[in-house]
Amino acid sequence: INVNEPGAADRLLAYVWPDQEERLARLEAALAMAQSEKPPVEKADAADWLERELEFPLPGSVTVVVHTIVWMYFSYDTAERAQAAITNAGARATAKAPLAWLAFEHEVEDQPPVLKLTLWPGGGTRTLARCHPHGQWIEWLA
């Protein structure tokens, strides 16, 4: 959602439950920053975007893929292709063009989501934290 389009910020604010004042404050601050900085927003299927953007490593830079509680909303095909795009890019990563995958997702039903980091080259994964899905608390593990 491009928060600079008419009504977009109000739409996002409407998704916050009325008793979550701290969450609302965080969202309002994020919206103010996004409306001020105007980051580019591209509408695309996640798998299509990742396949395109991760095709060529960037020497001298760490490429970071970050997502938060989105995987469960993907279709099976999109999730499979997105994971393949990331792991294929990881296989191509080098010390001069590393890849980091920072994923905040539910792993077990009825359990808090976890924050995991996978780094390439190498492909080692570490669980960094368990967190409340709306940012109310975080338990650092690493």
PDB file of N, CA, C and O in Angstrom, residues 60-127:
ATOM      1  N   GLY A  60      30.116  -5.935  -3.200  1.00  0.00           N
ATOM      2  CA  GLY A  60      30.375  -4.810  -2.316  1.00  0.00           C
ATOM      3  C   GLY A  60      29.192  -4.451  -1.438  1.00  0.00           C
ATOM      4  O   GLY A  60      29.257  -3.500  -0.672  1.00  0.00           O
ATOM      5  N   SER A  61      28.102  -5.208  -1.544  1.00  0.00           N
ATOM      6  CA  SER A  61      26.898  -4.940  -0.757  1.00  0.00           C
ATOM      7  C   SER A  61      26.335  -6.234  -0.186  1.00  0.00           C
ATOM      8  O   SER A  61      26.452  -7.286  -0.790  1.00  0.00           O
ATOM      9  N   VAL A  62      25.719  -6.110   0.968  1.00  0.00           N
ATOM     10  CA  VAL A  62      24.949  -7.214   1.525  1.00  0.00           C
ATOM     11  C   VAL A  62      23.508  -7.019   1.064  1.00  0.00           C
ATOM     12  O   VAL A  62      22.924  -5.957   1.277  1.00  0.00           O
ATOM     13  N   THR A  63      22.953  -8.002   0.413  1.00  0.00           N
ATOM     14  CA  THR A  63      21.539  -7.969   0.046  1.00  0.00           C
ATOM     15  C   THR A  63      20.764  -8.581   1.206  1.00  0.00           C
ATOM     16  O   THR A  63      21.107  -9.652   1.699  1.00  0.00           O
ATOM     17  N   VAL A  64      19.721  -7.869   1.662  1.00  0.00           N
ATOM     18  CA  VAL A  64      18.939  -8.326   2.803  1.00  0.00           C
ATOM     19  C   VAL A  64      17.478  -8.468   2.380  1.00  0.00           C
ATOM     20  O   VAL A  64      16.880  -7.518   1.872  1.00  0.00           O
ATOM     21  N   VAL A  65      16.930  -9.653   2.579  1.00  0.00           N
ATOM     22  CA  VAL A  65      15.504  -9.911   2.374  1.00  0.00           C
ATOM     23  C   VAL A  65      14.868  -9.942   3.759  1.00  0.00           C
ATOM     24  O   VAL A  65      15.292 -10.716   4.617  1.00  0.00           O
ATOM     25  N   VAL A  66      13.865  -9.086   3.985  1.00  0.00           N
ATOM     26  CA  VAL A  66      13.195  -8.986   5.276  1.00  0.00           C
ATOM     27  C   VAL A  66      11.692  -9.139   5.056  1.00  0.00           C
ATOM     28  O   VAL A  66      11.137  -8.532   4.133  1.00  0.00           O
ATOM     29  N   HIS A  67      11.058  -9.940   5.898  1.00  0.00           N
ATOM     30  CA  HIS A  67       9.594 -10.003   5.866  1.00  0.00           C
ATOM     31  C   HIS A  67       9.068 -10.309   7.263  1.00  0.00           C
ATOM     32  O   HIS A  67       9.751 -10.934   8.067  1.00  0.00           O
ATOM     33  N   THR A  68       7.861  -9.821   7.522  1.00  0.00           N
ATOM     34  CA  THR A  68       7.244 -10.018   8.829  1.00  0.00           C
ATOM     35  C   THR A  68       5.819 -10.506   8.658  1.00  0.00           C
ATOM     36  O   THR A  68       4.976  -9.805   8.099  1.00  0.00           O
ATOM     37  N   ILE A  69       5.588 -11.694   9.126  1.00  0.00           N
ATOM     38  CA  ILE A  69       4.273 -12.326   9.144  1.00  0.00           C
ATOM     39  C   ILE A  69       3.507 -12.083   7.843  1.00  0.00           C
ATOM     40  O   ILE A  69       2.428 -11.508   7.821  1.00  0.00           O
ATOM     41  N   VAL A  70       4.116 -12.554   6.781  1.00  0.00           N
ATOM     42  CA  VAL A  70       3.486 -12.440   5.470  1.00  0.00           C
ATOM     43  C   VAL A  70       3.364 -13.807   4.792  1.00  0.00           C
ATOM     44  O   VAL A  70       2.486 -14.022   3.983  1.00  0.00           O
ATOM     45  N   TRP A  71       4.248 -14.724   5.158  1.00  0.00           N
ATOM     46  CA  TRP A  71       4.325 -16.011   4.461  1.00  0.00           C
ATOM     47  C   TRP A  71       2.988 -16.737   4.459  1.00  0.00           C
ATOM     48  O   TRP A  71       2.606 -17.352   3.473  1.00  0.00           O
ATOM     49  N   MET A  72       2.234 -16.669   5.551  1.00  0.00           N
ATOM     50  CA  MET A  72       0.968 -17.398   5.643  1.00  0.00           C
ATOM     51  C   MET A  72      -0.099 -16.829   4.718  1.00  0.00           C
ATOM     52  O   MET A  72      -1.117 -17.474   4.470  1.00  0.00           O
ATOM     53  N   TYR A  73       0.124 -15.641   4.185  1.00  0.00           N
ATOM     54  CA  TYR A  73      -0.839 -15.027   3.279  1.00  0.00           C
ATOM     55  C   TYR A  73      -0.536 -15.332   1.810  1.00  0.00           C
ATOM     56  O   TYR A  73      -1.337 -15.015   0.939  1.00  0.00           O
ATOM     57  N   PHE A  74       0.624 -15.911   1.546  1.00  0.00           N
ATOM     58  CA  PHE A  74       0.990 -16.246   0.168  1.00  0.00           C
ATOM     59  C   PHE A  74       0.239 -17.491  -0.293  1.00  0.00           C
ATOM     60  O   PHE A  74      -0.025 -18.397   0.499  1.00  0.00           O
ATOM     61  N   SER A  75      -0.014 -17.552  -1.585  1.00  0.00           N
ATOM     62  CA  SER A  75      -0.499 -18.806  -2.158  1.00  0.00           C
ATOM     63  C   SER A  75       0.642 -19.821  -2.063  1.00  0.00           C
ATOM     64  O   SER A  75       1.811 -19.453  -1.888  1.00  0.00           O
ATOM     65  N   TYR A  76       0.305 -21.084  -2.188  1.00  0.00           N
ATOM     66  CA  TYR A  76       1.327 -22.134  -2.132  1.00  0.00           C
ATOM     67  C   TYR A  76       2.387 -21.886  -3.206  1.00  0.00           C
ATOM     68  O   TYR A  76       3.588 -21.967  -2.933  1.00  0.00           O
ATOM     69  N   ASP A  77       1.953 -21.562  -4.421  1.00  0.00           N
ATOM     70  CA  ASP A  77       2.889 -21.324  -5.530  1.00  0.00           C
ATOM     71  C   ASP A  77       3.811 -20.146  -5.232  1.00  0.00           C
ATOM     72  O   ASP A  77       5.024 -20.225  -5.430  1.00  0.00           O
ATOM     73  N   THR A  78       3.244 -19.056  -4.747  1.00  0.00           N
ATOM     74  CA  THR A  78       4.066 -17.884  -4.441  1.00  0.00           C
ATOM     75  C   THR A  78       5.076 -18.203  -3.349  1.00  0.00           C
ATOM     76  O   THR A  78       6.251 -17.836  -3.451  1.00  0.00           O
ATOM     77  N   ALA A  79       4.639 -18.891  -2.293  1.00  0.00           N
ATOM     78  CA  ALA A  79       5.553 -19.243  -1.201  1.00  0.00           C
ATOM     79  C   ALA A  79       6.685 -20.135  -1.694  1.00  0.00           C
ATOM     80  O   ALA A  79       7.854 -19.912  -1.353  1.00  0.00           O
ATOM     81  N   GLU A  80       6.365 -21.124  -2.503  1.00  0.00           N
ATOM     82  CA  GLU A  80       7.399 -22.030  -3.036  1.00  0.00           C
ATOM     83  C   GLU A  80       8.393 -21.279  -3.907  1.00  0.00           C
ATOM     84  O   GLU A  80       9.603 -21.455  -3.770  1.00  0.00           O
ATOM     85  N   ARG A  81       7.892 -20.444  -4.805  1.00  0.00           N
ATOM     86  CA  ARG A  81       8.772 -19.691  -5.703  1.00  0.00           C
ATOM     87  C   ARG A  81       9.596 -18.658  -4.945  1.00  0.00           C
ATOM     88  O   ARG A  81      10.780 -18.448  -5.256  1.00  0.00           O
ATOM     89  N   ALA A  82       8.995 -18.004  -3.957  1.00  0.00           N
ATOM     90  CA  ALA A  82       9.728 -16.999  -3.176  1.00  0.00           C
ATOM     91  C   ALA A  82      10.858 -17.664  -2.402  1.00  0.00           C
ATOM     92  O   ALA A  82      11.997 -17.159  -2.394  1.00  0.00           O
ATOM     93  N   GLN A  83      10.579 -18.787  -1.763  1.00  0.00           N
ATOM     94  CA  GLN A  83      11.628 -19.496  -1.025  1.00  0.00           C
ATOM     95  C   GLN A  83      12.727 -19.964  -1.977  1.00  0.00           C
ATOM     96  O   GLN A  83      13.916 -19.841  -1.661  1.00  0.00           O
ATOM     97  N   ALA A  84      12.343 -20.460  -3.138  1.00  0.00           N
ATOM     98  CA  ALA A  84      13.339 -20.903  -4.114  1.00  0.00           C
ATOM     99  C   ALA A  84      14.194 -19.727  -4.591  1.00  0.00           C
ATOM    100  O   ALA A  84      15.417 -19.864  -4.741  1.00  0.00           O
ATOM    101  N   ALA A  85      13.579 -18.579  -4.809  1.00  0.00           N
ATOM    102  CA  ALA A  85      14.343 -17.401  -5.249  1.00  0.00           C
ATOM    103  C   ALA A  85      15.377 -17.010  -4.200  1.00  0.00           C
ATOM    104  O   ALA A  85      16.527 -16.692  -4.531  1.00  0.00           O
ATOM    105  N   ILE A  86      14.982 -17.062  -2.929  1.00  0.00           N
ATOM    106  CA  ILE A  86      15.905 -16.688  -1.859  1.00  0.00           C
ATOM    107  C   ILE A  86      17.013 -17.722  -1.723  1.00  0.00           C
ATOM    108  O   ILE A  86      18.206 -17.375  -1.655  1.00  0.00           O
ATOM    109  N   THR A  87      16.672 -18.998  -1.692  1.00  0.00           N
ATOM    110  CA  THR A  87      17.710 -20.022  -1.522  1.00  0.00           C
ATOM    111  C   THR A  87      18.615 -20.116  -2.739  1.00  0.00           C
ATOM    112  O   THR A  87      19.816 -20.361  -2.594  1.00  0.00           O
ATOM    113  N   ASN A  88      18.081 -19.893  -3.926  1.00  0.00           N
ATOM    114  CA  ASN A  88      18.926 -19.870  -5.131  1.00  0.00           C
ATOM    115  C   ASN A  88      19.891 -18.687  -5.094  1.00  0.00           C
ATOM    116  O   ASN A  88      21.064 -18.816  -5.453  1.00  0.00           O
ATOM    117  N   ALA A  89      19.400 -17.540  -4.655  1.00  0.00           N
ATOM    118  CA  ALA A  89      20.280 -16.374  -4.504  1.00  0.00           C
ATOM    119  C   ALA A  89      21.336 -16.653  -3.442  1.00  0.00           C
ATOM    120  O   ALA A  89      22.494 -16.256  -3.587  1.00  0.00           O
ATOM    121  N   GLY A  90      20.938 -17.353  -2.380  1.00  0.00           N
ATOM    122  CA  GLY A  90      21.904 -17.734  -1.349  1.00  0.00           C
ATOM    123  C   GLY A  90      23.004 -18.624  -1.904  1.00  0.00           C
ATOM    124  O   GLY A  90      24.179 -18.462  -1.567  1.00  0.00           O
ATOM    125  N   ALA A  91      22.634 -19.532  -2.775  1.00  0.00           N
ATOM    126  CA  ALA A  91      23.627 -20.426  -3.377  1.00  0.00           C
ATOM    127  C   ALA A  91      24.621 -19.654  -4.244  1.00  0.00           C
ATOM    128  O   ALA A  91      25.771 -20.074  -4.396  1.00  0.00           O
ATOM    129  N   ARG A  92      24.204 -18.527  -4.790  1.00  0.00           N
ATOM    130  CA  ARG A  92      25.087 -17.697  -5.632  1.00  0.00           C
ATOM    131  C   ARG A  92      25.863 -16.669  -4.812  1.00  0.00           C
ATOM    132  O   ARG A  92      26.741 -15.982  -5.331  1.00  0.00           O
ATOM    133  N   ALA A  93      25.528 -16.507  -3.539  1.00  0.00           N
ATOM    134  CA  ALA A  93      26.167 -15.484  -2.702  1.00  0.00           C
ATOM    135  C   ALA A  93      27.647 -15.792  -2.520  1.00  0.00           C
ATOM    136  O   ALA A  93      28.070 -16.936  -2.494  1.00  0.00           O
ATOM    137  N   THR A  94      28.405 -14.724  -2.372  1.00  0.00           N
ATOM    138  CA  THR A  94      29.842 -14.835  -2.131  1.00  0.00           C
ATOM    139  C   THR A  94      30.215 -13.930  -0.961  1.00  0.00           C
ATOM    140  O   THR A  94      29.399 -13.125  -0.499  1.00  0.00           O
ATOM    141  N   ALA A  95      31.447 -14.040  -0.515  1.00  0.00           N
ATOM    142  CA  ALA A  95      31.913 -13.167   0.567  1.00  0.00           C
ATOM    143  C   ALA A  95      31.849 -11.697   0.147  1.00  0.00           C
ATOM    144  O   ALA A  95      31.657 -10.817   0.984  1.00  0.00           O
ATOM    145  N   LYS A  96      31.986 -11.420  -1.146  1.00  0.00           N
ATOM    146  CA  LYS A  96      31.922 -10.042  -1.638  1.00  0.00           C
ATOM    147  C   LYS A  96      30.498  -9.601  -1.970  1.00  0.00           C
ATOM    148  O   LYS A  96      30.256  -8.421  -2.156  1.00  0.00           O
ATOM    149  N   ALA A  97      29.577 -10.549  -2.031  1.00  0.00           N
ATOM    150  CA  ALA A  97      28.170 -10.243  -2.298  1.00  0.00           C
ATOM    151  C   ALA A  97      27.296 -11.180  -1.469  1.00  0.00           C
ATOM    152  O   ALA A  97      26.613 -12.052  -1.997  1.00  0.00           O
ATOM    153  N   PRO A  98      27.320 -11.016  -0.134  1.00  0.00           N
ATOM    154  CA  PRO A  98      26.557 -11.911   0.742  1.00  0.00           C
ATOM    155  C   PRO A  98      25.053 -11.625   0.698  1.00  0.00           C
ATOM    156  O   PRO A  98      24.613 -10.568   0.240  1.00  0.00           O
ATOM    157  N   LEU A  99      24.300 -12.590   1.205  1.00  0.00           N
ATOM    158  CA  LEU A  99      22.848 -12.470   1.290  1.00  0.00           C
ATOM    159  C   LEU A  99      22.422 -12.774   2.719  1.00  0.00           C
ATOM    160  O   LEU A  99      22.931 -13.726   3.334  1.00  0.00           O
ATOM    161  N   ALA A 100      21.509 -11.976   3.243  1.00  0.00           N
ATOM    162  CA  ALA A 100      20.925 -12.205   4.565  1.00  0.00           C
ATOM    163  C   ALA A 100      19.412 -12.292   4.409  1.00  0.00           C
ATOM    164  O   ALA A 100      18.808 -11.488   3.699  1.00  0.00           O
ATOM    165  N   TRP A 101      18.816 -13.284   5.064  1.00  0.00           N
ATOM    166  CA  TRP A 101      17.366 -13.466   5.047  1.00  0.00           C
ATOM    167  C   TRP A 101      16.879 -13.353   6.479  1.00  0.00           C
ATOM    168  O   TRP A 101      17.155 -14.210   7.313  1.00  0.00           O
ATOM    169  N   LEU A 102      16.183 -12.269   6.781  1.00  0.00           N
ATOM    170  CA  LEU A 102      15.657 -11.998   8.108  1.00  0.00           C
ATOM    171  C   LEU A 102      14.146 -12.207   8.055  1.00  0.00           C
ATOM    172  O   LEU A 102      13.428 -11.420   7.437  1.00  0.00           O
ATOM    173  N   ALA A 103      13.683 -13.289   8.690  1.00  0.00           N
ATOM    174  CA  ALA A 103      12.281 -13.688   8.590  1.00  0.00           C
ATOM    175  C   ALA A 103      11.624 -13.693   9.965  1.00  0.00           C
ATOM    176  O   ALA A 103      12.127 -14.332  10.890  1.00  0.00           O
ATOM    177  N   PHE A 104      10.524 -12.996  10.089  1.00  0.00           N
ATOM    178  CA  PHE A 104       9.734 -12.966  11.318  1.00  0.00           C
ATOM    179  C   PHE A 104       8.392 -13.608  10.989  1.00  0.00           C
ATOM    180  O   PHE A 104       7.526 -12.996  10.367  1.00  0.00           O
ATOM    181  N   GLU A 105       8.244 -14.884  11.347  1.00  0.00           N
ATOM    182  CA  GLU A 105       7.070 -15.662  10.935  1.00  0.00           C
ATOM    183  C   GLU A 105       6.652 -16.631  12.032  1.00  0.00           C
ATOM    184  O   GLU A 105       7.455 -16.999  12.893  1.00  0.00           O
ATOM    185  N   HIS A 106       5.405 -17.059  11.961  1.00  0.00           N
ATOM    186  CA  HIS A 106       4.915 -18.140  12.823  1.00  0.00           C
ATOM    187  C   HIS A 106       5.492 -19.453  12.313  1.00  0.00           C
ATOM    188  O   HIS A 106       5.466 -19.718  11.118  1.00  0.00           O
ATOM    189  N   GLU A 107       6.016 -20.258  13.216  1.00  0.00           N
ATOM    190  CA  GLU A 107       6.489 -21.592  12.849  1.00  0.00           C
ATOM    191  C   GLU A 107       5.560 -22.669  13.368  1.00  0.00           C
ATOM    192  O   GLU A 107       5.394 -23.700  12.756  1.00  0.00           O
ATOM    193  N   VAL A 108       4.999 -22.423  14.549  1.00  0.00           N
ATOM    194  CA  VAL A 108       4.129 -23.388  15.209  1.00  0.00           C
ATOM    195  C   VAL A 108       2.818 -22.683  15.548  1.00  0.00           C
ATOM    196  O   VAL A 108       2.823 -21.598  16.132  1.00  0.00           O
ATOM    197  N   GLU A 109       1.699 -23.310  15.174  1.00  0.00           N
ATOM    198  CA  GLU A 109       0.398 -22.740  15.473  1.00  0.00           C
ATOM    199  C   GLU A 109       0.240 -22.541  16.979  1.00  0.00           C
ATOM    200  O   GLU A 109       0.701 -23.356  17.776  1.00  0.00           O
ATOM    201  N   ASP A 110      -0.389 -21.445  17.350  1.00  0.00           N
ATOM    202  CA  ASP A 110      -0.635 -21.096  18.755  1.00  0.00           C
ATOM    203  C   ASP A 110       0.643 -20.802  19.541  1.00  0.00           C
ATOM    204  O   ASP A 110       0.638 -20.877  20.771  1.00  0.00           O
ATOM    205  N   GLN A 111       1.729 -20.495  18.856  1.00  0.00           N
ATOM    206  CA  GLN A 111       2.980 -20.092  19.496  1.00  0.00           C
ATOM    207  C   GLN A 111       3.389 -18.738  18.940  1.00  0.00           C
ATOM    208  O   GLN A 111       3.019 -18.385  17.820  1.00  0.00           O
ATOM    209  N   PRO A 112       4.161 -17.950  19.696  1.00  0.00           N
ATOM    210  CA  PRO A 112       4.603 -16.654  19.171  1.00  0.00           C
ATOM    211  C   PRO A 112       5.463 -16.838  17.917  1.00  0.00           C
ATOM    212  O   PRO A 112       6.148 -17.851  17.770  1.00  0.00           O
ATOM    213  N   PRO A 113       5.434 -15.859  17.033  1.00  0.00           N
ATOM    214  CA  PRO A 113       6.322 -15.927  15.874  1.00  0.00           C
ATOM    215  C   PRO A 113       7.787 -15.828  16.306  1.00  0.00           C
ATOM    216  O   PRO A 113       8.089 -15.360  17.407  1.00  0.00           O
ATOM    217  N   VAL A 114       8.670 -16.282  15.438  1.00  0.00           N
ATOM    218  CA  VAL A 114      10.100 -16.233  15.717  1.00  0.00           C
ATOM    219  C   VAL A 114      10.803 -15.393  14.663  1.00  0.00           C
ATOM    220  O   VAL A 114      10.365 -15.285  13.521  1.00  0.00           O
ATOM    221  N   LEU A 115      11.906 -14.797  15.094  1.00  0.00           N
ATOM    222  CA  LEU A 115      12.761 -14.013  14.209  1.00  0.00           C
ATOM    223  C   LEU A 115      13.985 -14.860  13.906  1.00  0.00           C
ATOM    224  O   LEU A 115      14.719 -15.235  14.826  1.00  0.00           O
ATOM    225  N   LYS A 116      14.187 -15.178  12.617  1.00  0.00           N
ATOM    226  CA  LYS A 116      15.317 -16.011  12.216  1.00  0.00           C
ATOM    227  C   LYS A 116      16.170 -15.261  11.203  1.00  0.00           C
ATOM    228  O   LYS A 116      15.661 -14.491  10.396  1.00  0.00           O
ATOM    229  N   LEU A 117      17.466 -15.544  11.264  1.00  0.00           N
ATOM    230  CA  LEU A 117      18.412 -14.954  10.327  1.00  0.00           C
ATOM    231  C   LEU A 117      19.191 -16.074   9.652  1.00  0.00           C
ATOM    232  O   LEU A 117      19.791 -16.910  10.327  1.00  0.00           O
ATOM    233  N   THR A 118      19.157 -16.073   8.323  1.00  0.00           N
ATOM    234  CA  THR A 118      19.968 -16.995   7.532  1.00  0.00           C
ATOM    235  C   THR A 118      20.969 -16.162   6.750  1.00  0.00           C
ATOM    236  O   THR A 118      20.595 -15.154   6.133  1.00  0.00           O
ATOM    237  N   LEU A 119      22.242 -16.572   6.803  1.00  0.00           N
ATOM    238  CA  LEU A 119      23.315 -15.836   6.125  1.00  0.00           C
ATOM    239  C   LEU A 119      24.005 -16.726   5.104  1.00  0.00           C
ATOM    240  O   LEU A 119      24.310 -17.880   5.386  1.00  0.00           O
ATOM    241  N   TRP A 120      24.247 -16.158   3.923  1.00  0.00           N
ATOM    242  CA  TRP A 120      25.038 -16.817   2.886  1.00  0.00           C
ATOM    243  C   TRP A 120      26.199 -15.915   2.522  1.00  0.00           C
ATOM    244  O   TRP A 120      26.050 -14.698   2.568  1.00  0.00           O
ATOM    245  N   PRO A 121      27.335 -16.462   2.138  1.00  0.00           N
ATOM    246  CA  PRO A 121      27.538 -17.878   1.870  1.00  0.00           C
ATOM    247  C   PRO A 121      27.515 -18.699   3.160  1.00  0.00           C
ATOM    248  O   PRO A 121      27.774 -18.191   4.244  1.00  0.00           O
ATOM    249  N   GLY A 122      27.184 -19.925   2.981  1.00  0.00           N
ATOM    250  CA  GLY A 122      27.132 -20.851   4.101  1.00  0.00           C
ATOM    251  C   GLY A 122      25.725 -21.335   4.391  1.00  0.00           C
ATOM    252  O   GLY A 122      25.500 -22.507   4.593  1.00  0.00           O
ATOM    253  N   GLY A 123      24.764 -20.419   4.457  1.00  0.00           N
ATOM    254  CA  GLY A 123      23.378 -20.800   4.669  1.00  0.00           C
ATOM    255  C   GLY A 123      23.017 -21.160   6.085  1.00  0.00           C
ATOM    256  O   GLY A 123      21.975 -21.753   6.333  1.00  0.00           O
ATOM    257  N   GLY A 124      23.856 -20.781   7.054  1.00  0.00           N
ATOM    258  CA  GLY A 124      23.529 -21.065   8.449  1.00  0.00           C
ATOM    259  C   GLY A 124      22.372 -20.209   8.936  1.00  0.00           C
ATOM    260  O   GLY A 124      22.284 -19.029   8.599  1.00  0.00           O
ATOM    261  N   THR A 125      21.487 -20.815   9.727  1.00  0.00           N
ATOM    262  CA  THR A 125      20.316 -20.117  10.255  1.00  0.00           C
ATOM    263  C   THR A 125      20.391 -20.066  11.777  1.00  0.00           C
ATOM    264  O   THR A 125      20.723 -21.063  12.412  1.00  0.00           O
ATOM    265  N   ARG A 126      20.065 -18.901  12.335  1.00  0.00           N
ATOM    266  CA  ARG A 126      19.991 -18.725  13.791  1.00  0.00           C
ATOM    267  C   ARG A 126      18.627 -18.168  14.143  1.00  0.00           C
ATOM    268  O   ARG A 126      18.131 -17.251  13.487  1.00  0.00           O
ATOM    269  N   THR A 127      18.036 -18.711  15.191  1.00  0.00           N
ATOM    270  CA  THR A 127      16.819 -18.122  15.739  1.00  0.00           C
ATOM    271  C   THR A 127      17.258 -17.025  16.693  1.00  0.00           C
ATOM    272  O   THR A 127      17.967 -17.282  17.662  1.00  0.00           O
TER     273      THR A 127
END
